[in-house]
Amino acid sequence: MSAKPTELGQVISDVAHAEGGTTKGSQSAQMQSELSKQQNFNEAASNVGSKLDAAPESITKEDAQAVHRAESRLQSQQPPSGSISSQAQHQAAVNEGATATTTTSGSTRTNAAPVDPNVQSQLDRQANYEDAASKVGGKLVNEPGNVTKEEADLLHSREQRAFGVTEKGGLASQAQHQVAENEGVTTFRSTITPSNPTSQSQMDRQANYEDVANKVGGKLANEPENITKADADLLHSREHRALGHTEKGGLAAQAQHQVAENTKP
């Protein structure tokens, strides 16, 4: 039987202690990252799942995007057909008029009336995004070093067209981050001169963030009561500089929440 979240937190703390602290790439750091992703997905899935069961007509595009983002981050690829993300996206499309339905005696049937052209266009854009997401998501998992700028740009464009926004921390964002890493490595390996300033600057910001994240992550695992506002603010600043945003439920958010807990009267 797998450990419960509270038990897993203790396991991570024990592992970090055995490792002498949480450091970049350490087992405890990876476990903490996976736990955060799992918790974010569980929260989003619980919210959307409750709506799907009790009031599917209340599912919105924003609900679908939230659970899709969390599931994509957890699996590092496009959620499969039939997943809760897929169900939420379909229900959101239905609620926006993508499918005309009539409820009779408690059952739902699809009307024979043709789908509105504007809605069909939206469904086509969503299908195009899912096609690109499936291909790029597979590369991110199996051969991240081969993700290209063209692939990341295409995925970004299709996500923007399908949903009107690109999700922070979503698949397109992950692909663009991977491309930045790949281009930095390629530049370094292909010439004896340092990588271009833009790539190097991004890599420096990423390294600065990871340095603080490792230190604060270690505190969260081993001595959460000692997390200070200065720790949380620095991590928040470094995360925003490195990623262009701060993740809801991410390490900076966890640190800020812990500071609030620590300063309660």
CSV table of C-alpha atoms in Angstrom, one decimal:
chain,number,residue,atom,x,y,z
A,1,MET,CA,0.0,0.0,0.0
A,2,SER,CA,1.4,3.4,-0.9
A,3,ALA,CA,2.1,6.0,1.8
A,4,LYS,CA,-0.5,8.5,2.7
A,5,PRO,CA,0.4,12.2,1.9
A,6,THR,CA,1.2,12.9,5.6
A,7,GLU,CA,3.3,9.7,5.8
A,8,LEU,CA,5.0,10.5,2.5
A,9,GLY,CA,6.0,13.9,3.9
A,10,GLN,CA,7.7,12.1,6.8
A,11,VAL,CA,9.4,9.8,4.4
A,12,ILE,CA,10.8,12.7,2.4
A,13,SER,CA,12.0,14.3,5.7
A,14,ASP,CA,13.7,11.1,6.7
A,15,VAL,CA,15.4,10.7,3.2
A,16,ALA,CA,16.5,14.4,3.3
A,17,HIS,CA,18.0,13.9,6.8
A,18,ALA,CA,19.8,10.7,5.6
A,19,GLU,CA,21.2,12.7,2.6
A,20,GLY,CA,22.4,15.5,4.8
A,21,GLY,CA,19.8,17.9,3.4
A,22,THR,CA,17.8,18.5,0.3
A,23,THR,CA,20.1,19.3,-2.6
A,24,LYS,CA,19.5,19.7,-6.4
A,25,GLY,CA,18.8,16.4,-8.0
A,26,SER,CA,18.8,14.5,-4.7
A,27,GLN,CA,16.2,11.8,-4.1
A,28,SER,CA,14.4,13.9,-1.5
A,29,ALA,CA,14.2,16.9,-3.8
A,30,GLN,CA,12.7,14.8,-6.6
A,31,MET,CA,10.2,13.2,-4.1
A,32,GLN,CA,9.2,16.7,-2.9
A,33,SER,CA,8.6,17.8,-6.4
A,34,GLU,CA,6.5,14.8,-7.3
A,35,LEU,CA,4.5,15.2,-4.1
A,36,SER,CA,3.7,18.8,-4.9
A,37,LYS,CA,2.6,17.8,-8.4
A,38,GLN,CA,0.4,15.0,-7.0
A,39,GLN,CA,-1.1,17.3,-4.4
A,40,ASN,CA,-1.9,20.0,-7.0
A,41,PHE,CA,-3.5,17.4,-9.3
A,42,ASN,CA,-5.5,15.8,-6.4
A,43,GLU,CA,-6.9,19.2,-5.5
A,44,ALA,CA,-7.9,20.1,-9.1
A,45,ALA,CA,-9.3,16.6,-9.8
A,46,SER,CA,-11.3,16.6,-6.6
A,47,ASN,CA,-12.9,20.0,-7.4
A,48,VAL,CA,-13.7,19.1,-11.0
A,49,GLY,CA,-14.7,15.5,-10.2
A,50,SER,CA,-17.3,16.8,-7.7
A,51,LYS,CA,-18.7,19.1,-10.3
A,52,LEU,CA,-18.8,16.4,-12.9
A,53,ASP,CA,-20.7,14.1,-10.5
A,54,ALA,CA,-23.1,16.7,-9.0
A,55,ALA,CA,-23.4,19.6,-11.4
A,56,PRO,CA,-21.7,19.0,-14.8
A,57,GLU,CA,-23.4,22.0,-16.3
A,58,SER,CA,-21.3,24.1,-13.9
A,59,ILE,CA,-17.9,23.0,-15.4
A,60,THR,CA,-16.2,25.9,-17.1
A,61,LYS,CA,-13.3,26.3,-19.5
A,62,GLU,CA,-11.2,27.5,-16.6
A,63,ASP,CA,-12.0,24.4,-14.6
A,64,ALA,CA,-10.9,22.2,-17.5
A,65,GLN,CA,-7.7,24.2,-18.0
A,66,ALA,CA,-6.8,23.9,-14.3
A,67,VAL,CA,-7.1,20.1,-14.1
A,68,HIS,CA,-5.5,19.8,-17.5
A,69,ARG,CA,-2.5,21.8,-16.4
A,70,ALA,CA,-2.2,19.8,-13.1
A,71,GLU,CA,-2.5,16.4,-14.8
A,72,SER,CA,0.0,17.4,-17.6
A,73,ARG,CA,2.5,18.5,-15.0
A,74,LEU,CA,2.1,15.3,-13.0
A,75,GLN,CA,2.4,13.0,-16.0
A,76,SER,CA,4.8,15.2,-18.1
A,77,GLN,CA,2.7,14.5,-21.1
A,78,GLN,CA,-0.7,15.1,-22.7
A,79,PRO,CA,-3.4,13.5,-20.5
A,80,PRO,CA,-4.9,10.4,-22.3
A,81,SER,CA,-8.3,10.2,-23.8
A,82,GLY,CA,-10.8,9.3,-21.1
A,83,SER,CA,-8.8,11.1,-18.3
A,84,ILE,CA,-10.5,13.5,-16.0
A,85,SER,CA,-8.9,16.3,-18.0
A,86,SER,CA,-10.4,15.0,-21.2
A,87,GLN,CA,-13.8,14.6,-19.5
A,88,ALA,CA,-13.7,18.2,-18.2
A,89,GLN,CA,-12.7,19.6,-21.6
A,90,HIS,CA,-15.6,17.8,-23.3
A,91,GLN,CA,-18.1,18.9,-20.6
A,92,ALA,CA,-16.9,22.5,-20.8
A,93,ALA,CA,-17.4,22.4,-24.6
A,94,VAL,CA,-20.9,20.9,-24.1
A,95,ASN,CA,-21.7,23.7,-21.6
A,96,GLU,CA,-20.5,26.3,-24.1
A,97,GLY,CA,-22.9,24.9,-26.7
A,98,ALA,CA,-20.6,22.5,-28.6
A,99,THR,CA,-23.2,19.7,-28.3
A,100,ALA,CA,-26.9,20.3,-28.2
A,101,THR,CA,-28.4,18.0,-25.5
A,102,THR,CA,-31.9,17.3,-24.3
A,103,THR,CA,-32.6,15.6,-21.0
A,104,THR,CA,-35.6,13.3,-20.9
A,105,SER,CA,-36.5,11.1,-18.0
A,106,GLY,CA,-33.1,11.6,-16.4
A,107,SER,CA,-31.2,10.7,-19.5
A,108,THR,CA,-29.2,12.8,-21.9
A,109,ARG,CA,-29.1,12.5,-25.6
A,110,THR,CA,-27.3,14.4,-28.4
A,111,ASN,CA,-29.6,16.3,-30.7
A,112,ALA,CA,-29.3,15.7,-34.4
A,113,ALA,CA,-29.0,19.4,-35.1
A,114,PRO,CA,-25.6,20.4,-36.7
A,115,VAL,CA,-23.0,21.9,-34.5
A,116,ASP,CA,-22.7,25.7,-34.8
A,117,PRO,CA,-19.7,26.5,-37.2
A,118,ASN,CA,-18.0,28.7,-34.6
A,119,VAL,CA,-18.2,25.9,-32.0
A,120,GLN,CA,-16.9,23.3,-34.6
A,121,SER,CA,-14.0,25.6,-35.3
A,122,GLN,CA,-13.2,25.7,-31.6
A,123,LEU,CA,-13.3,21.9,-31.5
A,124,ASP,CA,-11.0,21.7,-34.5
A,125,ARG,CA,-8.5,24.0,-32.8
A,126,GLN,CA,-8.7,21.9,-29.7
A,127,ALA,CA,-8.0,18.7,-31.7
A,128,ASN,CA,-5.0,20.4,-33.4
A,129,TYR,CA,-3.6,21.3,-30.0
A,130,GLU,CA,-4.1,17.8,-28.7
A,131,ASP,CA,-2.3,16.4,-31.7
A,132,ALA,CA,0.8,18.7,-31.2
A,133,ALA,CA,0.7,18.1,-27.4
A,134,SER,CA,0.7,14.4,-27.9
A,135,LYS,CA,3.8,14.5,-30.1
A,136,VAL,CA,5.8,17.1,-28.1
A,137,GLY,CA,4.7,15.5,-24.8
A,138,GLY,CA,6.1,12.2,-25.9
A,139,LYS,CA,9.4,13.9,-26.7
A,140,LEU,CA,9.6,15.6,-23.4
A,141,VAL,CA,9.3,12.3,-21.7
A,142,ASN,CA,11.4,10.1,-23.9
A,143,GLU,CA,13.9,12.4,-25.7
A,144,PRO,CA,13.8,15.9,-24.1
A,145,GLY,CA,17.2,16.8,-25.7
A,146,ASN,CA,15.5,16.6,-29.1
A,147,VAL,CA,12.7,19.0,-28.5
A,148,THR,CA,13.1,21.9,-31.0
A,149,LYS,CA,12.2,25.6,-31.0
A,150,GLU,CA,9.8,25.0,-33.9
A,151,GLU,CA,8.0,22.3,-32.0
A,152,ALA,CA,7.7,24.4,-28.9
A,153,ASP,CA,6.5,27.4,-30.9
A,154,LEU,CA,3.9,25.3,-32.7
A,155,LEU,CA,2.6,23.9,-29.4
A,156,HIS,CA,2.5,27.4,-27.9
A,157,SER,CA,0.6,28.7,-30.9
A,158,ARG,CA,-1.9,25.9,-30.9
A,159,GLU,CA,-2.5,26.1,-27.1
A,160,GLN,CA,-3.1,29.9,-27.5
A,161,ARG,CA,-5.6,29.3,-30.4
A,162,ALA,CA,-7.4,26.4,-28.6
A,163,PHE,CA,-7.8,28.0,-25.1
A,164,GLY,CA,-7.2,31.7,-25.7
A,165,VAL,CA,-4.2,31.6,-23.2
A,166,THR,CA,-1.1,29.6,-22.6
A,167,GLU,CA,-1.0,28.0,-19.2
A,168,LYS,CA,1.8,28.9,-16.8
A,169,GLY,CA,3.6,25.6,-16.2
A,170,GLY,CA,1.6,23.9,-19.0
A,171,LEU,CA,3.0,21.7,-21.7
A,172,ALA,CA,3.9,24.5,-24.0
A,173,SER,CA,5.7,26.3,-21.2
A,174,GLN,CA,7.6,23.1,-20.3
A,175,ALA,CA,8.6,22.6,-24.0
A,176,GLN,CA,9.9,26.2,-24.2
A,177,HIS,CA,11.9,25.7,-21.0
A,178,GLN,CA,13.4,22.5,-22.4
A,179,VAL,CA,14.3,24.3,-25.7
A,180,ALA,CA,16.1,27.0,-23.7
A,181,GLU,CA,18.1,24.3,-21.9
A,182,ASN,CA,18.8,22.5,-25.1
A,183,GLU,CA,20.0,25.6,-26.9
A,184,GLY,CA,22.2,26.6,-24.0
A,185,VAL,CA,23.8,23.2,-24.0
A,186,THR,CA,24.2,23.2,-27.8
A,187,THR,CA,25.8,26.6,-27.9
A,188,PHE,CA,28.2,25.6,-25.2
A,189,ARG,CA,29.2,22.4,-26.9
A,190,SER,CA,29.5,23.8,-30.4
A,191,THR,CA,31.9,26.6,-29.6
A,192,ILE,CA,34.7,27.4,-27.2
A,193,THR,CA,33.1,30.8,-26.4
A,194,PRO,CA,30.4,31.1,-23.7
A,195,SER,CA,26.8,30.6,-24.8
A,196,ASN,CA,24.9,33.7,-26.0
A,197,PRO,CA,24.1,36.2,-23.3
A,198,THR,CA,20.3,35.6,-23.4
A,199,SER,CA,20.6,31.9,-23.0
A,200,GLN,CA,23.3,32.3,-20.3
A,201,SER,CA,21.2,34.8,-18.4
A,202,GLN,CA,18.3,32.5,-18.4
A,203,MET,CA,20.4,29.6,-17.2
A,204,ASP,CA,21.9,31.8,-14.4
A,205,ARG,CA,18.4,32.8,-13.3
A,206,GLN,CA,17.4,29.1,-13.3
A,207,ALA,CA,20.5,28.2,-11.3
A,208,ASN,CA,19.9,31.0,-8.8
A,209,TYR,CA,16.3,29.8,-8.3
A,210,GLU,CA,17.3,26.2,-7.9
A,211,ASP,CA,19.9,27.1,-5.3
A,212,VAL,CA,17.3,28.9,-3.1
A,213,ALA,CA,14.7,26.3,-3.8
A,214,ASN,CA,17.0,23.6,-2.5
A,215,LYS,CA,17.7,25.5,0.7
A,216,VAL,CA,14.1,26.4,1.4
A,217,GLY,CA,12.9,23.0,0.3
A,218,GLY,CA,15.2,21.5,2.8
A,219,LYS,CA,13.8,23.7,5.5
A,220,LEU,CA,10.3,22.8,4.5
A,221,ALA,CA,11.1,19.1,4.9
A,222,ASN,CA,13.2,19.2,8.0
A,223,GLU,CA,12.4,22.4,10.0
A,224,PRO,CA,9.3,24.1,8.6
A,225,GLU,CA,8.9,26.2,11.8
A,226,ASN,CA,12.1,28.0,10.9
A,227,ILE,CA,11.0,29.2,7.5
A,228,THR,CA,11.1,33.0,7.5
A,229,LYS,CA,9.4,35.7,5.5
A,230,ALA,CA,12.8,36.6,4.0
A,231,ASP,CA,13.2,32.9,2.8
A,232,ALA,CA,9.8,32.9,1.2
A,233,ASP,CA,10.2,36.4,-0.4
A,234,LEU,CA,13.6,35.5,-1.9
A,235,LEU,CA,12.3,32.2,-3.3
A,236,HIS,CA,9.2,34.0,-4.7
A,237,SER,CA,11.5,36.6,-6.4
A,238,ARG,CA,13.9,34.0,-7.8
A,239,GLU,CA,11.1,31.8,-9.1
A,240,HIS,CA,9.4,34.7,-10.9
A,241,ARG,CA,12.7,35.8,-12.5
A,242,ALA,CA,13.6,32.2,-13.6
A,243,LEU,CA,10.2,31.1,-14.8
A,244,GLY,CA,8.4,34.4,-15.6
A,245,HIS,CA,5.7,33.5,-13.0
A,246,THR,CA,5.1,31.8,-9.7
A,247,GLU,CA,3.3,28.5,-9.7
A,248,LYS,CA,0.1,28.1,-7.7
A,249,GLY,CA,0.9,25.4,-5.1
A,250,GLY,CA,4.6,25.5,-6.1
A,251,LEU,CA,7.5,25.7,-3.7
A,252,ALA,CA,7.3,29.5,-3.2
A,253,ALA,CA,3.6,29.3,-2.5
A,254,GLN,CA,4.2,26.5,0.0
A,255,ALA,CA,6.9,28.6,1.7
A,256,GLN,CA,4.6,31.6,1.9
A,257,HIS,CA,1.9,29.4,3.4
A,258,GLN,CA,4.3,28.1,6.0
A,259,VAL,CA,5.4,31.6,7.0
A,260,ALA,CA,1.7,32.4,7.5
A,261,GLU,CA,1.4,29.4,9.7
A,262,ASN,CA,4.6,30.2,11.6
A,263,THR,CA,3.4,33.8,12.3
A,264,LYS,CA,0.0,32.9,13.6
A,265,PRO,CA,-0.6,34.1,17.2
